[in-house]
Amino acid sequence: MSLDYRWHLRKVMAVRGLYATTDLRPLLAERGLRLSQSQVYRLVAERPVRLNLSVLMALLDILDCTMEELIEPVPAAGRGPRAERPA
C-alpha cells in the first residue's frame, strides 16, 4: 500500500497557544534556525514536501509534541494495493 501524510503543525500550534506564524519564528531562532517569515509561513500554512530534520526536531521541542502528532500517515489517495506483476 502506498502512503501519504497529513501535516498538523497549525493544529498543534493552536493547541499550545501559538496562533500566528510570527510566534514561531523567534522560537526557531532561539534554537539556531534562522528562517525567513515567508519560510515559516509556508511551513505552517502548507504541507511540506521536504523538511529539514533540524527544523523538525526544533518543532518537536518547541511544541513539546511527538512526530506522530505533527505527521499523520494516511493511505495515498486513488491508490489501492499494488497489483502483482507476473514473473
mmCIF file of N, CA, C and O in Angstrom:
data_model
loop_
_atom_site.group_PDB
_atom_site.id
_atom_site.type_symbol
_atom_site.label_atom_id
_atom_site.label_comp_id
_atom_site.label_asym_id
_atom_site.label_seq_id
_atom_site.Cartn_x
_atom_site.Cartn_y
_atom_site.Cartn_z
ATOM 1 N N MET A 1 0.850 -1.177 0.000
ATOM 2 C CA MET A 1 0.000 0.000 0.000
ATOM 3 C C MET A 1 0.898 1.244 0.000
ATOM 4 O O MET A 1 1.900 1.310 0.687
ATOM 5 N N SER A 2 0.507 2.223 -0.776
ATOM 6 C CA SER A 2 1.237 3.480 -0.868
ATOM 7 C C SER A 2 0.749 4.415 0.237
ATOM 8 O O SER A 2 -0.435 4.486 0.523
ATOM 9 N N LEU A 3 1.690 5.151 0.841
ATOM 10 C CA LEU A 3 1.325 6.051 1.932
ATOM 11 C C LEU A 3 1.500 7.508 1.537
ATOM 12 O O LEU A 3 2.345 7.850 0.723
ATOM 13 N N ASP A 4 0.712 8.331 2.147
ATOM 14 C CA ASP A 4 0.806 9.776 2.047
ATOM 15 C C ASP A 4 0.821 10.292 3.491
ATOM 16 O O ASP A 4 0.951 9.497 4.425
ATOM 17 N N TYR A 5 0.667 11.583 3.695
ATOM 18 C CA TYR A 5 0.673 12.101 5.066
ATOM 19 C C TYR A 5 -0.155 13.372 5.168
ATOM 20 O O TYR A 5 -0.394 14.055 4.186
ATOM 21 N N ARG A 6 -0.575 13.648 6.386
ATOM 22 C CA ARG A 6 -1.234 14.909 6.712
ATOM 23 C C ARG A 6 -0.304 15.663 7.663
ATOM 24 O O ARG A 6 0.299 15.068 8.552
ATOM 25 N N TRP A 7 -0.210 16.964 7.467
ATOM 26 C CA TRP A 7 0.670 17.824 8.248
ATOM 27 C C TRP A 7 -0.194 18.629 9.209
ATOM 28 O O TRP A 7 -1.081 19.371 8.800
ATOM 29 N N HIS A 8 0.051 18.472 10.507
ATOM 30 C CA HIS A 8 -0.811 19.073 11.529
ATOM 31 C C HIS A 8 -0.145 20.188 12.329
ATOM 32 O O HIS A 8 -0.523 20.448 13.468
ATOM 33 N N LEU A 9 0.837 20.868 11.748
ATOM 34 C CA LEU A 9 1.563 21.888 12.510
ATOM 35 C C LEU A 9 0.634 22.990 13.006
ATOM 36 O O LEU A 9 0.687 23.365 14.173
ATOM 37 N N ARG A 10 -0.225 23.510 12.143
ATOM 38 C CA ARG A 10 -1.108 24.609 12.571
ATOM 39 C C ARG A 10 -1.993 24.175 13.746
ATOM 40 O O ARG A 10 -2.163 24.909 14.718
ATOM 41 N N LYS A 11 -2.526 22.972 13.683
ATOM 42 C CA LYS A 11 -3.404 22.469 14.751
ATOM 43 C C LYS A 11 -2.628 22.296 16.060
ATOM 44 O O LYS A 11 -3.096 22.719 17.126
ATOM 45 N N VAL A 12 -1.440 21.718 15.981
ATOM 46 C CA VAL A 12 -0.635 21.502 17.186
ATOM 47 C C VAL A 12 -0.222 22.848 17.785
ATOM 48 O O VAL A 12 -0.238 23.025 19.006
ATOM 49 N N MET A 13 0.128 23.804 16.938
ATOM 50 C CA MET A 13 0.462 25.143 17.441
ATOM 51 C C MET A 13 -0.716 25.741 18.203
ATOM 52 O O MET A 13 -0.543 26.293 19.292
ATOM 53 N N ALA A 14 -1.918 25.643 17.630
ATOM 54 C CA ALA A 14 -3.103 26.242 18.262
ATOM 55 C C ALA A 14 -3.380 25.613 19.620
ATOM 56 O O ALA A 14 -3.703 26.316 20.586
ATOM 57 N N VAL A 15 -3.216 24.296 19.708
ATOM 58 C CA VAL A 15 -3.431 23.606 20.987
ATOM 59 C C VAL A 15 -2.451 24.128 22.038
ATOM 60 O O VAL A 15 -2.780 24.216 23.218
ATOM 61 N N ARG A 16 -1.244 24.524 21.592
ATOM 62 C CA ARG A 16 -0.206 25.031 22.505
ATOM 63 C C ARG A 16 -0.283 26.549 22.697
ATOM 64 O O ARG A 16 0.580 27.147 23.301
ATOM 65 N N GLY A 17 -1.311 27.181 22.128
ATOM 66 C CA GLY A 17 -1.491 28.620 22.311
ATOM 67 C C GLY A 17 -0.701 29.488 21.350
ATOM 68 O O GLY A 17 -0.579 30.690 21.568
ATOM 69 N N LEU A 18 -0.170 28.913 20.286
ATOM 70 C CA LEU A 18 0.547 29.676 19.258
ATOM 71 C C LEU A 18 -0.379 29.791 18.056
ATOM 72 O O LEU A 18 -0.648 28.810 17.381
ATOM 73 N N TYR A 19 -0.863 30.998 17.784
ATOM 74 C CA TYR A 19 -1.864 31.165 16.732
ATOM 75 C C TYR A 19 -1.332 31.856 15.486
ATOM 76 O O TYR A 19 -1.958 31.817 14.446
ATOM 77 N N ALA A 20 -0.187 32.508 15.585
ATOM 78 C CA ALA A 20 0.364 33.240 14.442
ATOM 79 C C ALA A 20 1.724 32.674 14.075
ATOM 80 O O ALA A 20 2.492 32.243 14.948
ATOM 81 N N THR A 21 2.013 32.703 12.786
ATOM 82 C CA THR A 21 3.327 32.212 12.346
ATOM 83 C C THR A 21 4.443 33.072 12.933
ATOM 84 O O THR A 21 5.545 32.580 13.151
ATOM 85 N N THR A 22 4.139 34.332 13.228
ATOM 86 C CA THR A 22 5.153 35.216 13.817
ATOM 87 C C THR A 22 5.540 34.764 15.223
ATOM 88 O O THR A 22 6.623 35.102 15.697
ATOM 89 N N ASP A 23 4.684 33.991 15.889
ATOM 90 C CA ASP A 23 5.016 33.459 17.219
ATOM 91 C C ASP A 23 6.092 32.380 17.125
ATOM 92 O O ASP A 23 6.859 32.177 18.070
ATOM 93 N N LEU A 24 6.137 31.686 16.012
ATOM 94 C CA LEU A 24 7.036 30.544 15.862
ATOM 95 C C LEU A 24 8.452 30.962 15.480
ATOM 96 O O LEU A 24 9.430 30.332 15.909
ATOM 97 N N ARG A 25 8.590 32.012 14.717
ATOM 98 C CA ARG A 25 9.905 32.416 14.198
ATOM 99 C C ARG A 25 10.943 32.664 15.283
ATOM 100 O O ARG A 25 12.055 32.133 15.200
ATOM 101 N N PRO A 26 10.644 33.444 16.332
ATOM 102 C CA PRO A 26 11.667 33.660 17.364
ATOM 103 C C PRO A 26 12.012 32.380 18.134
ATOM 104 O O PRO A 26 13.148 32.204 18.583
ATOM 105 N N LEU A 27 11.054 31.480 18.274
ATOM 106 C CA LEU A 27 11.317 30.225 18.977
ATOM 107 C C LEU A 27 12.266 29.341 18.171
ATOM 108 O O LEU A 27 13.121 28.650 18.736
ATOM 109 N N LEU A 28 12.130 29.378 16.857
ATOM 110 C CA LEU A 28 13.063 28.653 15.995
ATOM 111 C C LEU A 28 14.446 29.310 16.062
ATOM 112 O O LEU A 28 15.463 28.623 16.122
ATOM 113 N N ALA A 29 14.474 30.642 16.067
ATOM 114 C CA ALA A 29 15.746 31.371 16.130
ATOM 115 C C ALA A 29 16.498 31.063 17.426
ATOM 116 O O ALA A 29 17.731 30.960 17.423
ATOM 117 N N GLU A 30 15.770 30.895 18.528
ATOM 118 C CA GLU A 30 16.407 30.532 19.804
ATOM 119 C C GLU A 30 17.144 29.209 19.705
ATOM 120 O O GLU A 30 18.071 28.945 20.458
ATOM 121 N N ARG A 31 16.737 28.383 18.775
ATOM 122 C CA ARG A 31 17.358 27.066 18.577
ATOM 123 C C ARG A 31 18.325 27.075 17.396
ATOM 124 O O ARG A 31 18.700 26.043 16.887
ATOM 125 N N GLY A 32 18.712 28.275 16.976
ATOM 126 C CA GLY A 32 19.711 28.412 15.933
ATOM 127 C C GLY A 32 19.200 28.296 14.515
ATOM 128 O O GLY A 32 19.981 28.192 13.575
ATOM 129 N N LEU A 33 17.895 28.309 14.327
ATOM 130 C CA LEU A 33 17.304 28.175 12.993
ATOM 131 C C LEU A 33 16.743 29.516 12.555
ATOM 132 O O LEU A 33 15.720 29.969 13.056
ATOM 133 N N ARG A 34 17.441 30.163 11.648
ATOM 134 C CA ARG A 34 17.041 31.478 11.164
ATOM 135 C C ARG A 34 16.271 31.330 9.856
ATOM 136 O O ARG A 34 16.851 31.271 8.788
ATOM 137 N N LEU A 35 14.962 31.244 9.968
ATOM 138 C CA LEU A 35 14.096 31.117 8.799
ATOM 139 C C LEU A 35 13.438 32.458 8.533
ATOM 140 O O LEU A 35 13.118 33.196 9.469
ATOM 141 N N SER A 36 13.221 32.761 7.262
ATOM 142 C CA SER A 36 12.527 33.997 6.910
ATOM 143 C C SER A 36 11.051 33.869 7.300
ATOM 144 O O SER A 36 10.545 32.766 7.521
ATOM 145 N N GLN A 37 10.382 35.012 7.355
ATOM 146 C CA GLN A 37 8.962 34.985 7.696
ATOM 147 C C GLN A 37 8.173 34.185 6.677
ATOM 148 O O GLN A 37 7.261 33.441 7.025
ATOM 149 N N SER A 38 8.542 34.292 5.384
ATOM 150 C CA SER A 38 7.821 33.530 4.368
ATOM 151 C C SER A 38 8.088 32.029 4.503
ATOM 152 O O SER A 38 7.192 31.216 4.275
ATOM 153 N N GLN A 39 9.296 31.639 4.893
ATOM 154 C CA GLN A 39 9.590 30.217 5.110
ATOM 155 C C GLN A 39 8.761 29.665 6.267
ATOM 156 O O GLN A 39 8.217 28.562 6.177
ATOM 157 N N VAL A 40 8.659 30.424 7.338
ATOM 158 C CA VAL A 40 7.874 29.978 8.494
ATOM 159 C C VAL A 40 6.399 29.913 8.123
ATOM 160 O O VAL A 40 5.706 28.959 8.471
ATOM 161 N N TYR A 41 5.922 30.905 7.374
ATOM 162 C CA TYR A 41 4.521 30.891 6.944
ATOM 163 C C TYR A 41 4.223 29.634 6.128
ATOM 164 O O TYR A 41 3.225 28.950 6.361
ATOM 165 N N ARG A 42 5.083 29.332 5.140
ATOM 166 C CA ARG A 42 4.868 28.144 4.306
ATOM 167 C C ARG A 42 4.924 26.864 5.141
ATOM 168 O O ARG A 42 4.165 25.933 4.894
ATOM 169 N N LEU A 43 5.813 26.825 6.122
ATOM 170 C CA LEU A 43 5.929 25.653 6.987
ATOM 171 C C LEU A 43 4.623 25.404 7.738
ATOM 172 O O LEU A 43 4.195 24.262 7.906
ATOM 173 N N VAL A 44 3.980 26.473 8.169
ATOM 174 C CA VAL A 44 2.735 26.351 8.938
ATOM 175 C C VAL A 44 1.522 26.176 8.029
ATOM 176 O O VAL A 44 0.668 25.334 8.281
ATOM 177 N N ALA A 45 1.463 26.943 6.960
ATOM 178 C CA ALA A 45 0.257 27.001 6.133
ATOM 179 C C ALA A 45 0.175 25.912 5.071
ATOM 180 O O ALA A 45 -0.921 25.593 4.606
ATOM 181 N N GLU A 46 1.316 25.364 4.674
ATOM 182 C CA GLU A 46 1.330 24.374 3.609
ATOM 183 C C GLU A 46 1.898 23.057 4.111
ATOM 184 O O GLU A 46 2.597 23.013 5.113
ATOM 185 N N ARG A 47 1.623 22.016 3.390
ATOM 186 C CA ARG A 47 2.175 20.704 3.707
ATOM 187 C C ARG A 47 3.562 20.620 3.073
ATOM 188 O O ARG A 47 3.690 20.688 1.853
ATOM 189 N N PRO A 48 4.614 20.490 3.885
ATOM 190 C CA PRO A 48 5.957 20.467 3.310
ATOM 191 C C PRO A 48 6.219 19.190 2.512
ATOM 192 O O PRO A 48 5.786 18.108 2.889
ATOM 193 N N VAL A 49 6.921 19.354 1.401
ATOM 194 C CA VAL A 49 7.333 18.211 0.596
ATOM 195 C C VAL A 49 8.673 17.697 1.106
ATOM 196 O O VAL A 49 8.906 16.505 1.190
ATOM 197 N N ARG A 50 9.546 18.640 1.480
ATOM 198 C CA ARG A 50 10.834 18.310 2.098
ATOM 199 C C ARG A 50 10.900 19.059 3.413
ATOM 200 O O ARG A 50 10.445 20.194 3.513
ATOM 201 N N LEU A 51 11.518 18.432 4.409
ATOM 202 C CA LEU A 51 11.611 19.066 5.715
ATOM 203 C C LEU A 51 12.976 18.767 6.310
ATOM 204 O O LEU A 51 13.357 17.607 6.459
ATOM 205 N N ASN A 52 13.695 19.809 6.624
ATOM 206 C CA ASN A 52 14.992 19.681 7.264
ATOM 207 C C ASN A 52 14.794 19.039 8.637
ATOM 208 O O ASN A 52 13.930 19.459 9.415
ATOM 209 N N LEU A 53 15.584 18.025 8.945
ATOM 210 C CA LEU A 53 15.414 17.324 10.218
ATOM 211 C C LEU A 53 15.716 18.206 11.417
ATOM 212 O O LEU A 53 15.128 18.038 12.487
ATOM 213 N N SER A 54 16.602 19.189 11.265
ATOM 214 C CA SER A 54 16.859 20.133 12.361
ATOM 215 C C SER A 54 15.616 20.955 12.659
ATOM 216 O O SER A 54 15.308 21.229 13.821
ATOM 217 N N VAL A 55 14.893 21.343 11.614
ATOM 218 C CA VAL A 55 13.643 22.086 11.795
ATOM 219 C C VAL A 55 12.606 21.192 12.459
ATOM 220 O O VAL A 55 11.920 21.615 13.405
ATOM 221 N N LEU A 56 12.501 19.948 12.017
ATOM 222 C CA LEU A 56 11.553 19.017 12.624
ATOM 223 C C LEU A 56 11.849 18.830 14.108
ATOM 224 O O LEU A 56 10.939 18.909 14.945
ATOM 225 N N MET A 57 13.103 18.618 14.443
ATOM 226 C CA MET A 57 13.455 18.407 15.858
ATOM 227 C C MET A 57 13.178 19.662 16.685
ATOM 228 O O MET A 57 12.712 19.571 17.821
ATOM 229 N N ALA A 58 13.421 20.838 16.108
ATOM 230 C CA ALA A 58 13.120 22.083 16.818
ATOM 231 C C ALA A 58 11.617 22.215 17.052
ATOM 232 O O ALA A 58 11.184 22.624 18.134
ATOM 233 N N LEU A 59 10.808 21.870 16.045
ATOM 234 C CA LEU A 59 9.354 21.941 16.216
ATOM 235 C C LEU A 59 8.878 20.996 17.316
ATOM 236 O O LEU A 59 8.014 21.362 18.135
ATOM 237 N N LEU A 60 9.433 19.792 17.343
ATOM 238 C CA LEU A 60 9.054 18.834 18.396
ATOM 239 C C LEU A 60 9.400 19.392 19.767
ATOM 240 O O LEU A 60 8.631 19.248 20.725
ATOM 241 N N ASP A 61 10.550 20.044 19.880
ATOM 242 C CA ASP A 61 10.976 20.635 21.145
ATOM 243 C C ASP A 61 10.103 21.833 21.521
ATOM 244 O O ASP A 61 9.597 21.912 22.637
ATOM 245 N N ILE A 62 9.916 22.734 20.587
ATOM 246 C CA ILE A 62 9.117 23.942 20.839
ATOM 247 C C ILE A 62 7.699 23.593 21.268
ATOM 248 O O ILE A 62 7.150 24.166 22.211
ATOM 249 N N LEU A 63 7.102 22.647 20.556
ATOM 250 C CA LEU A 63 5.696 22.309 20.794
ATOM 251 C C LEU A 63 5.507 21.180 21.800
ATOM 252 O O LEU A 63 4.375 20.830 22.119
ATOM 253 N N ASP A 64 6.618 20.627 22.290
ATOM 254 C CA ASP A 64 6.572 19.518 23.240
ATOM 255 C C ASP A 64 5.585 18.456 22.755
ATOM 256 O O ASP A 64 4.622 18.107 23.435
ATOM 257 N N CYS A 65 5.834 17.990 21.521
ATOM 258 C CA CYS A 65 4.943 17.004 20.924
ATOM 259 C C CYS A 65 5.759 15.882 20.291
ATOM 260 O O CYS A 65 6.979 15.930 20.267
ATOM 261 N N THR A 66 5.063 14.901 19.790
ATOM 262 C CA THR A 66 5.708 13.772 19.122
ATOM 263 C C THR A 66 5.588 13.948 17.615
ATOM 264 O O THR A 66 4.765 14.728 17.133
ATOM 265 N N MET A 67 6.397 13.207 16.886
ATOM 266 C CA MET A 67 6.339 13.238 15.437
ATOM 267 C C MET A 67 4.956 12.816 14.943
ATOM 268 O O MET A 67 4.444 13.362 13.966
ATOM 269 N N GLU A 68 4.347 11.860 15.619
ATOM 270 C CA GLU A 68 3.031 11.369 15.217
ATOM 271 C C GLU A 68 1.957 12.447 15.332
ATOM 272 O O GLU A 68 0.955 12.406 14.629
ATOM 273 N N GLU A 69 2.155 13.411 16.240
ATOM 274 C CA GLU A 69 1.191 14.498 16.355
ATOM 275 C C GLU A 69 1.312 15.478 15.195
ATOM 276 O O GLU A 69 0.326 16.095 14.797
ATOM 277 N N LEU A 70 2.507 15.632 14.641
ATOM 278 C CA LEU A 70 2.733 16.545 13.532
ATOM 279 C C LEU A 70 2.472 15.905 12.175
ATOM 280 O O LEU A 70 1.939 16.542 11.275
ATOM 281 N N ILE A 71 2.892 14.647 12.020
ATOM 282 C CA ILE A 71 2.824 13.974 10.721
ATOM 283 C C ILE A 71 1.981 12.712 10.866
ATOM 284 O O ILE A 71 2.358 11.788 11.570
ATOM 285 N N GLU A 72 0.831 12.705 10.202
ATOM 286 C CA GLU A 72 -0.069 11.561 10.269
ATOM 287 C C GLU A 72 -0.001 10.769 8.968
ATOM 288 O O GLU A 72 -0.359 11.280 7.909
ATOM 289 N N PRO A 73 0.489 9.522 9.012
ATOM 290 C CA PRO A 73 0.497 8.714 7.793
ATOM 291 C C PRO A 73 -0.930 8.323 7.408
ATOM 292 O O PRO A 73 -1.735 7.979 8.270
ATOM 293 N N VAL A 74 -1.232 8.423 6.118
ATOM 294 C CA VAL A 74 -2.547 8.037 5.605
ATOM 295 C C VAL A 74 -2.347 7.313 4.271
ATOM 296 O O VAL A 74 -1.337 7.529 3.594
ATOM 297 N N PRO A 75 -3.296 6.458 3.885
ATOM 298 C CA PRO A 75 -3.189 5.817 2.569
ATOM 299 C C PRO A 75 -3.205 6.877 1.468
ATOM 300 O O PRO A 75 -3.915 7.877 1.574
ATOM 301 N N ALA A 76 -2.420 6.661 0.437
ATOM 302 C CA ALA A 76 -2.381 7.596 -0.687
ATOM 303 C C ALA A 76 -3.725 7.583 -1.409
ATOM 304 O O ALA A 76 -4.311 6.529 -1.615
ATOM 305 N N ALA A 77 -4.202 8.741 -1.771
ATOM 306 C CA ALA A 77 -5.491 8.863 -2.458
ATOM 307 C C ALA A 77 -5.412 8.241 -3.840
ATOM 308 O O ALA A 77 -4.436 8.418 -4.559
ATOM 309 N N GLY A 78 -6.437 7.485 -4.178
ATOM 310 C CA GLY A 78 -6.534 6.917 -5.511
ATOM 311 C C GLY A 78 -5.624 5.745 -5.780
ATOM 312 O O GLY A 78 -5.500 5.308 -6.895
ATOM 313 N N ARG A 79 -4.989 5.250 -4.748
ATOM 314 C CA ARG A 79 -4.090 4.115 -4.956
ATOM 315 C C ARG A 79 -4.472 2.991 -4.008
ATOM 316 O O ARG A 79 -4.486 3.152 -2.809
ATOM 317 N N GLY A 80 -4.752 1.880 -4.586
ATOM 318 C CA GLY A 80 -5.034 0.693 -3.787
ATOM 319 C C GLY A 80 -3.779 -0.139 -3.672
ATOM 320 O O GLY A 80 -2.688 0.316 -4.019
ATOM 321 N N PRO A 81 -3.900 -1.355 -3.191
ATOM 322 C CA PRO A 81 -2.733 -2.235 -3.118
ATOM 323 C C PRO A 81 -2.144 -2.444 -4.503
ATOM 324 O O PRO A 81 -2.862 -2.480 -5.505
ATOM 325 N N ARG A 82 -0.844 -2.581 -4.572
ATOM 326 C CA ARG A 82 -0.171 -2.788 -5.849
ATOM 327 C C ARG A 82 -0.525 -4.147 -6.422
ATOM 328 O O ARG A 82 -0.580 -5.135 -5.701
ATOM 329 N N ALA A 83 -0.762 -4.170 -7.710
ATOM 330 C CA ALA A 83 -1.071 -5.425 -8.390
ATOM 331 C C ALA A 83 0.202 -6.249 -8.521
ATOM 332 O O ALA A 83 1.275 -5.728 -8.731
ATOM 333 N N GLU A 84 0.053 -7.550 -8.392
ATOM 334 C CA GLU A 84 1.185 -8.457 -8.568
ATOM 335 C C GLU A 84 1.584 -8.478 -10.025
ATOM 336 O O GLU A 84 0.735 -8.579 -10.907
ATOM 337 N N ARG A 85 2.861 -8.396 -10.298
ATOM 338 C CA ARG A 85 3.352 -8.500 -11.671
ATOM 339 C C ARG A 85 3.747 -9.932 -11.953
ATOM 340 O O ARG A 85 4.363 -10.587 -11.112
ATOM 341 N N PRO A 86 3.424 -10.409 -13.140
ATOM 342 C CA PRO A 86 3.848 -11.772 -13.477
ATOM 343 C C PRO A 86 5.366 -11.845 -13.569
ATOM 344 O O PRO A 86 6.002 -10.893 -13.993
ATOM 345 N N ALA A 87 5.926 -12.980 -13.179
ATOM 346 C CA ALA A 87 7.379 -13.158 -13.189
ATOM 347 C C ALA A 87 7.904 -13.358 -14.581
ATOM 348 O O ALA A 87 7.308 -13.737 -15.484
#
